[in-house]
Amino acid sequence: SKLSLQWKLLQNKYEGREEFEAAFVLQNKSKQLFPAKGWRLYFSYPRTVVAVTDQQALFTTINGEFCSLQPTALFTAIQPSATATIRYIGKGKSFSYTDAPSGVYLVWDAAPDKAIPIQQFAVDAVPQQELDLLKRSPQIAFERNRQIHAVTADALPLFLPSPMQVRKTDGTFLLNHATVISFDEVFANEATLLQTDLAVVLGKQPAFTKQQSNFISFKQISGLPAESYRLLITASEIRIEASAAAGAFYAVQSLKQLLPSEAWTVSRKEVQLTTADITDAPRFAYRSFMLDVARNFQTKQQVLKIIDLLALYKINTLHFHLTDDEGWRLQIPTLPELTNVGAHRGHSQNENDRINPAYGSGGTRGSFPGSGFYSKEDFVEILKYATARHIRVIPELETPGHARAAIKAMKARYLRLMKENKSAEATRFLLHDTADRSVYRSVQGYNDNVMNVALPSVYTFIEEVVDQVRNMYVDANSPLQTIHLGGDEVPAGVWQQSPAVERLMKENTTVKTTDDLWYYYLSNVHTLLQKRNLYLSGWEEVAMRKTKLDGKPIYIPNPDFANKQFHAYVWNNVWSLGMEDLAYRLANAGYKVVLAPVTNFYFDLAYEKDADEPGLYWGGYLDEEKPFYFHPFDYYRTAKETPDGKLLDPNIFERKERLTEYGRSNIVGMQAQIWSEKINSAESLEHMLLPKLISFAERAWAKEPAWAASTDTTVQQRLYQQHWNVFVNKLAKDELPRLDHYAGGFAYRIPPPGAVVEKGA
Ligand code: NAG
């Protein structure tokens, strides 16, 4: 390209304020003069610009993180091979390369609207001293890992997540080309999956038949909980016992983990297995991973690969975040605009066929990972694949906030039909009030991303989408019990100046304020789902009610919807309001609670404070130890930071609400999540996911560890250190090598030099 662009962080704490200084450096690589005007740069940028230092350029935030920069009269043309530096002041600080602008492209003003010549750049974020200082000192990392000592193979768990009970015996089973598989009919699916896996490992598919020895058998027995199993390995037989198919499936996963890592890419004729008697059962019934494919897309193939990974570590739910402000990823055949418009990002003067770039997606319409969607057939295939692996897929359709893509898509539909003079049909699924003058700004910087819940068409829309999604579950023969309707981060100021809201308030006397509108929306969607035999899932906001205490607004668990099967996903965005105990308060009040705390389970957060570590860090940093030391029933004892990254007062718990016996029965389980603002490839997804996911799986499946049960802090710390030590050894010895080979191999994070376990240890 004729122009190259660099971004430089010059200094944090600009003139002692909570500001930083950075610069764009434009280099003219052509032989001609690069003009002083007539162009504009567009890009995604996660920080707020306070001022451009010498006023050579005008910085504009278009929406969200989407920005532009255009030259002012003070900008001078750039001579061939010369550079122009545009310095600016930004709010806050920048700590990593993740803070650099991305997806930069240039648009010439004079270009005709239809054929906009866009020049696309890769931004080169220059390592400046400021960021160099933030690179982790290898010494410190090394010190931390020095506490890890080698343990003998005997001390390691047989596989992860750690099984409930193992009795090792003296003997070997020889798995080879003569091994066969037999099964009780209920386990046909599980036996077939094992057969396929063994074909890879042994280079020959074991036959389904019966013989006297050297066989694997699947036996249905009665009396075990659905996900429990027994895996008995003797010299002549591998016996899998379970009551339900899920249990048999988990026995297969355990068995697979006893096979050598390399066997997943290089088959072998024979594998020796030590004999043992294993009984196993999960600690939590809900063990979930949330994947955001809206901010950036992941292909169907990648989703199937992730499902393989989840299954291996006995995670049983995929919470699929399919829609958000920046993308709608599921084809809804009756509403084609949702994907024709909502799944495509790119440069445009109006947004009737695409939505604007975001998170580095650049100017070209339709390019991965900013654009993309699953066709109905793709989605059905994903559902079938997951269902066969005992993973249920919970679809999330964000309402009423985080809904910009849907709103724009339905606006495009409205405009098309209005042109065709079909005004009644045009407003049928409309999500915004065209006469609304409310002023608001969402956390991510949008002023047009909230559905107007006073409009009946919003419910017509939700109903239509829900019914179409249900059809897909029927086609896949996959059970659907809930729809996750989002509900998070509806900004203040919304619905305040909307004629549609005024109309509703006249008709419906229970709606007097915009707060009431929130409960009106909840009760509508609750009814809508209930009619279809579905319960409502949503982020913690769906379970909260605003009230006043001594004149000050506070939030309490909303009594209206407690005990209505609502599943509240507590991510704890309200620690700043002193509601660290929200998860327990909601559970005590009768809500079903999924623990999804930012501090321990937001895997999109960077591993460590290091300029080279990708990821967000608004909620602190998150390495594989944070999910490991998570304590589901006693958060505060093990949490060290608040979601805003501040150190937590260790005594905070004393003043907070504790989980009651009843509340404990309402904690359904836990969930790890990856938001994808910064995930722009399959590899970056795997980097953020692994090995964190394995720690998460350990917490979700394995029984309560001894350290967590102890109340004596010295004992607790000693036991914890031992446990962590063993876990890290297991990771290094077996899990990471397996991840090199399993399902095509995963790009797990390798810590920077110096942070590795000591050689020989
Ligand atoms: C939260 C937002 C989410 C965003 C994420 C990034 C929730 C429920 N909401 O602010 O949209 O992607 O943080 O870590 O998490």
CSV table of C-alpha atoms in Angstrom, one decimal, residues 236-408:
chain,number,residue,atom,x,y,z
A,236,SER,CA,-9.3,-58.9,30.0
A,237,GLU,CA,-12.0,-56.3,29.9
A,238,ILE,CA,-12.8,-52.6,30.0
A,239,ARG,CA,-16.3,-52.2,31.4
A,240,ILE,CA,-18.3,-49.1,31.3
A,241,GLU,CA,-21.3,-49.0,33.6
A,242,ALA,CA,-23.9,-46.3,33.7
A,243,SER,CA,-27.6,-45.8,34.1
A,244,ALA,CA,-28.0,-43.1,31.4
A,245,ALA,CA,-26.2,-42.3,28.1
A,246,ALA,CA,-24.6,-39.2,29.6
A,247,GLY,CA,-22.7,-41.3,32.2
A,248,ALA,CA,-21.5,-43.8,29.5
A,249,PHE,CA,-20.3,-40.8,27.5
A,250,TYR,CA,-18.3,-39.4,30.4
A,251,ALA,CA,-16.7,-42.8,30.9
A,252,VAL,CA,-15.6,-42.8,27.3
A,253,GLN,CA,-14.1,-39.3,27.8
A,254,SER,CA,-12.2,-40.6,30.8
A,255,LEU,CA,-11.0,-43.7,28.9
A,256,LYS,CA,-9.8,-41.4,26.1
A,257,GLN,CA,-7.7,-39.5,28.5
A,258,LEU,CA,-5.8,-42.6,29.5
A,259,LEU,CA,-4.5,-43.0,26.0
A,260,PRO,CA,-1.1,-41.5,25.0
A,261,SER,CA,-1.4,-37.9,23.8
A,262,GLU,CA,0.5,-38.4,20.5
A,263,ALA,CA,-1.9,-41.2,19.5
A,264,TRP,CA,-4.4,-38.7,18.3
A,265,THR,CA,-2.1,-37.8,15.4
A,266,VAL,CA,0.1,-40.9,15.1
A,267,SER,CA,-1.8,-44.1,15.5
A,268,ARG,CA,-0.3,-47.2,17.2
A,269,LYS,CA,-1.1,-50.8,17.1
A,270,GLU,CA,-1.1,-51.3,20.8
A,271,VAL,CA,-1.8,-49.3,23.9
A,272,GLN,CA,-1.2,-50.5,27.5
A,273,LEU,CA,-3.6,-49.4,30.1
A,274,THR,CA,-3.0,-49.8,33.8
A,275,THR,CA,-6.0,-51.6,35.5
A,276,ALA,CA,-8.2,-49.6,37.8
A,277,ASP,CA,-11.6,-49.2,39.2
A,278,ILE,CA,-13.0,-45.7,38.8
A,279,THR,CA,-16.3,-44.3,40.0
A,280,ASP,CA,-17.1,-40.8,39.1
A,281,ALA,CA,-19.9,-38.2,39.3
A,282,PRO,CA,-20.0,-34.4,38.8
A,283,ARG,CA,-20.2,-31.8,41.5
A,284,PHE,CA,-22.4,-29.5,39.6
A,285,ALA,CA,-25.1,-30.4,37.1
A,286,TYR,CA,-24.6,-27.2,35.1
A,287,ARG,CA,-21.1,-26.8,33.7
A,288,SER,CA,-21.0,-24.3,30.9
A,289,PHE,CA,-19.0,-22.3,28.5
A,290,MET,CA,-20.3,-19.2,26.9
A,291,LEU,CA,-19.0,-18.3,23.5
A,292,ASP,CA,-19.6,-14.9,22.0
A,293,VAL,CA,-19.7,-15.2,18.2
A,294,ALA,CA,-21.4,-11.8,17.8
A,295,ARG,CA,-18.6,-9.4,18.3
A,296,ASN,CA,-16.4,-11.5,16.1
A,297,PHE,CA,-17.4,-14.6,14.3
A,298,GLN,CA,-16.2,-18.2,14.6
A,299,THR,CA,-16.8,-20.7,11.8
A,300,LYS,CA,-19.0,-23.8,12.1
A,301,GLN,CA,-15.9,-26.0,11.9
A,302,GLN,CA,-14.3,-24.1,14.8
A,303,VAL,CA,-17.5,-24.4,16.9
A,304,LEU,CA,-17.5,-28.2,16.4
A,305,LYS,CA,-13.9,-28.4,17.4
A,306,ILE,CA,-14.7,-26.4,20.6
A,307,ILE,CA,-17.6,-28.8,21.3
A,308,ASP,CA,-15.1,-31.7,21.1
A,309,LEU,CA,-12.9,-29.9,23.6
A,310,LEU,CA,-15.8,-29.2,26.0
A,311,ALA,CA,-16.9,-32.8,25.8
A,312,LEU,CA,-13.4,-34.1,26.6
A,313,TYR,CA,-13.4,-32.0,29.8
A,314,LYS,CA,-17.0,-33.0,30.7
A,315,ILE,CA,-18.6,-29.6,30.2
A,316,ASN,CA,-22.2,-30.1,29.4
A,317,THR,CA,-23.5,-26.7,28.2
A,318,LEU,CA,-22.6,-24.3,25.4
A,319,HIS,CA,-24.2,-21.0,26.0
A,320,PHE,CA,-24.1,-19.6,22.5
A,321,HIS,CA,-24.1,-15.7,22.5
A,322,LEU,CA,-25.4,-15.4,19.0
A,323,THR,CA,-26.5,-11.7,18.8
A,324,ASP,CA,-25.2,-8.4,20.0
A,325,ASP,CA,-24.7,-4.8,18.9
A,326,GLU,CA,-22.2,-5.7,16.3
A,327,GLY,CA,-23.6,-8.8,14.8
A,328,TRP,CA,-26.6,-11.2,14.4
A,329,ARG,CA,-25.2,-14.7,13.6
A,330,LEU,CA,-28.2,-17.0,13.1
A,331,GLN,CA,-30.2,-17.2,10.0
A,332,ILE,CA,-33.9,-16.7,10.7
A,333,PRO,CA,-35.6,-17.8,7.5
A,334,THR,CA,-38.6,-15.6,7.9
A,335,LEU,CA,-36.6,-12.5,8.7
A,336,PRO,CA,-33.8,-12.5,6.1
A,337,GLU,CA,-32.5,-9.0,7.0
A,338,LEU,CA,-31.3,-10.3,10.4
A,339,THR,CA,-28.4,-11.9,8.6
A,340,ASN,CA,-28.3,-10.1,5.3
A,341,VAL,CA,-27.8,-6.9,7.1
A,342,GLY,CA,-27.0,-7.9,10.7
A,343,ALA,CA,-24.3,-10.5,10.0
A,344,HIS,CA,-22.3,-8.2,7.7
A,345,ARG,CA,-20.0,-5.4,8.7
A,346,GLY,CA,-18.3,-3.0,6.3
A,347,HIS,CA,-18.0,0.5,5.2
A,348,SER,CA,-21.2,2.2,4.1
A,349,GLN,CA,-22.7,5.6,4.0
A,350,ASN,CA,-26.0,4.3,5.2
A,351,GLU,CA,-26.6,1.1,7.0
A,352,ASN,CA,-29.3,-0.6,5.0
A,353,ASP,CA,-27.3,-3.5,3.8
A,354,ARG,CA,-24.7,-3.8,6.5
A,355,ILE,CA,-23.7,-2.5,9.9
A,356,ASN,CA,-20.6,-0.4,10.4
A,357,PRO,CA,-17.2,-1.9,11.2
A,358,ALA,CA,-16.3,-2.8,14.7
A,359,TYR,CA,-13.5,-4.4,16.6
A,360,GLY,CA,-11.0,-4.2,13.8
A,361,SER,CA,-13.2,-5.6,11.1
A,362,GLY,CA,-12.2,-3.0,8.6
A,363,GLY,CA,-14.0,-1.5,5.6
A,364,THR,CA,-14.6,-4.5,3.3
A,365,ARG,CA,-18.1,-5.9,3.5
A,366,GLY,CA,-18.5,-9.5,4.5
A,367,SER,CA,-15.0,-10.4,5.6
A,368,PHE,CA,-14.1,-12.8,8.5
A,369,PRO,CA,-14.2,-12.4,11.4
A,370,GLY,CA,-16.4,-9.3,11.5
A,371,SER,CA,-19.0,-10.9,9.2
A,372,GLY,CA,-20.4,-14.3,9.1
A,373,PHE,CA,-23.4,-16.3,10.3
A,374,TYR,CA,-24.7,-19.8,10.7
A,375,SER,CA,-27.4,-20.9,8.2
A,376,LYS,CA,-30.3,-22.8,9.6
A,377,GLU,CA,-28.7,-26.0,8.4
A,378,ASP,CA,-25.3,-25.1,10.0
A,379,PHE,CA,-27.1,-24.5,13.3
A,380,VAL,CA,-29.0,-27.7,13.1
A,381,GLU,CA,-25.7,-29.5,12.5
A,382,ILE,CA,-24.1,-27.8,15.5
A,383,LEU,CA,-27.1,-28.8,17.6
A,384,LYS,CA,-26.9,-32.4,16.5
A,385,TYR,CA,-23.2,-32.6,17.0
A,386,ALA,CA,-23.5,-31.1,20.5
A,387,THR,CA,-26.5,-33.3,21.5
A,388,ALA,CA,-24.6,-36.4,20.5
A,389,ARG,CA,-21.9,-35.3,22.9
A,390,HIS,CA,-24.3,-34.6,25.7
A,391,ILE,CA,-23.8,-30.8,25.5
A,392,ARG,CA,-27.0,-28.8,25.4
A,393,VAL,CA,-26.9,-25.5,23.6
A,394,ILE,CA,-28.5,-22.5,25.2
A,395,PRO,CA,-29.1,-19.9,22.5
A,396,GLU,CA,-28.7,-16.3,23.7
A,397,LEU,CA,-30.7,-13.6,21.9
A,398,GLU,CA,-29.8,-10.3,23.4
A,399,THR,CA,-32.8,-8.2,24.4
A,400,PRO,CA,-33.6,-5.4,24.9
A,401,GLY,CA,-30.1,-3.9,25.1
A,402,HIS,CA,-27.0,-5.0,23.2
A,403,ALA,CA,-29.4,-5.3,20.2
A,404,ARG,CA,-28.1,-2.8,17.7
A,405,ALA,CA,-27.6,-5.4,14.9
A,406,ALA,CA,-31.2,-6.6,15.2
A,407,ILE,CA,-32.5,-3.0,15.4
A,408,LYS,CA,-30.7,-2.0,12.2
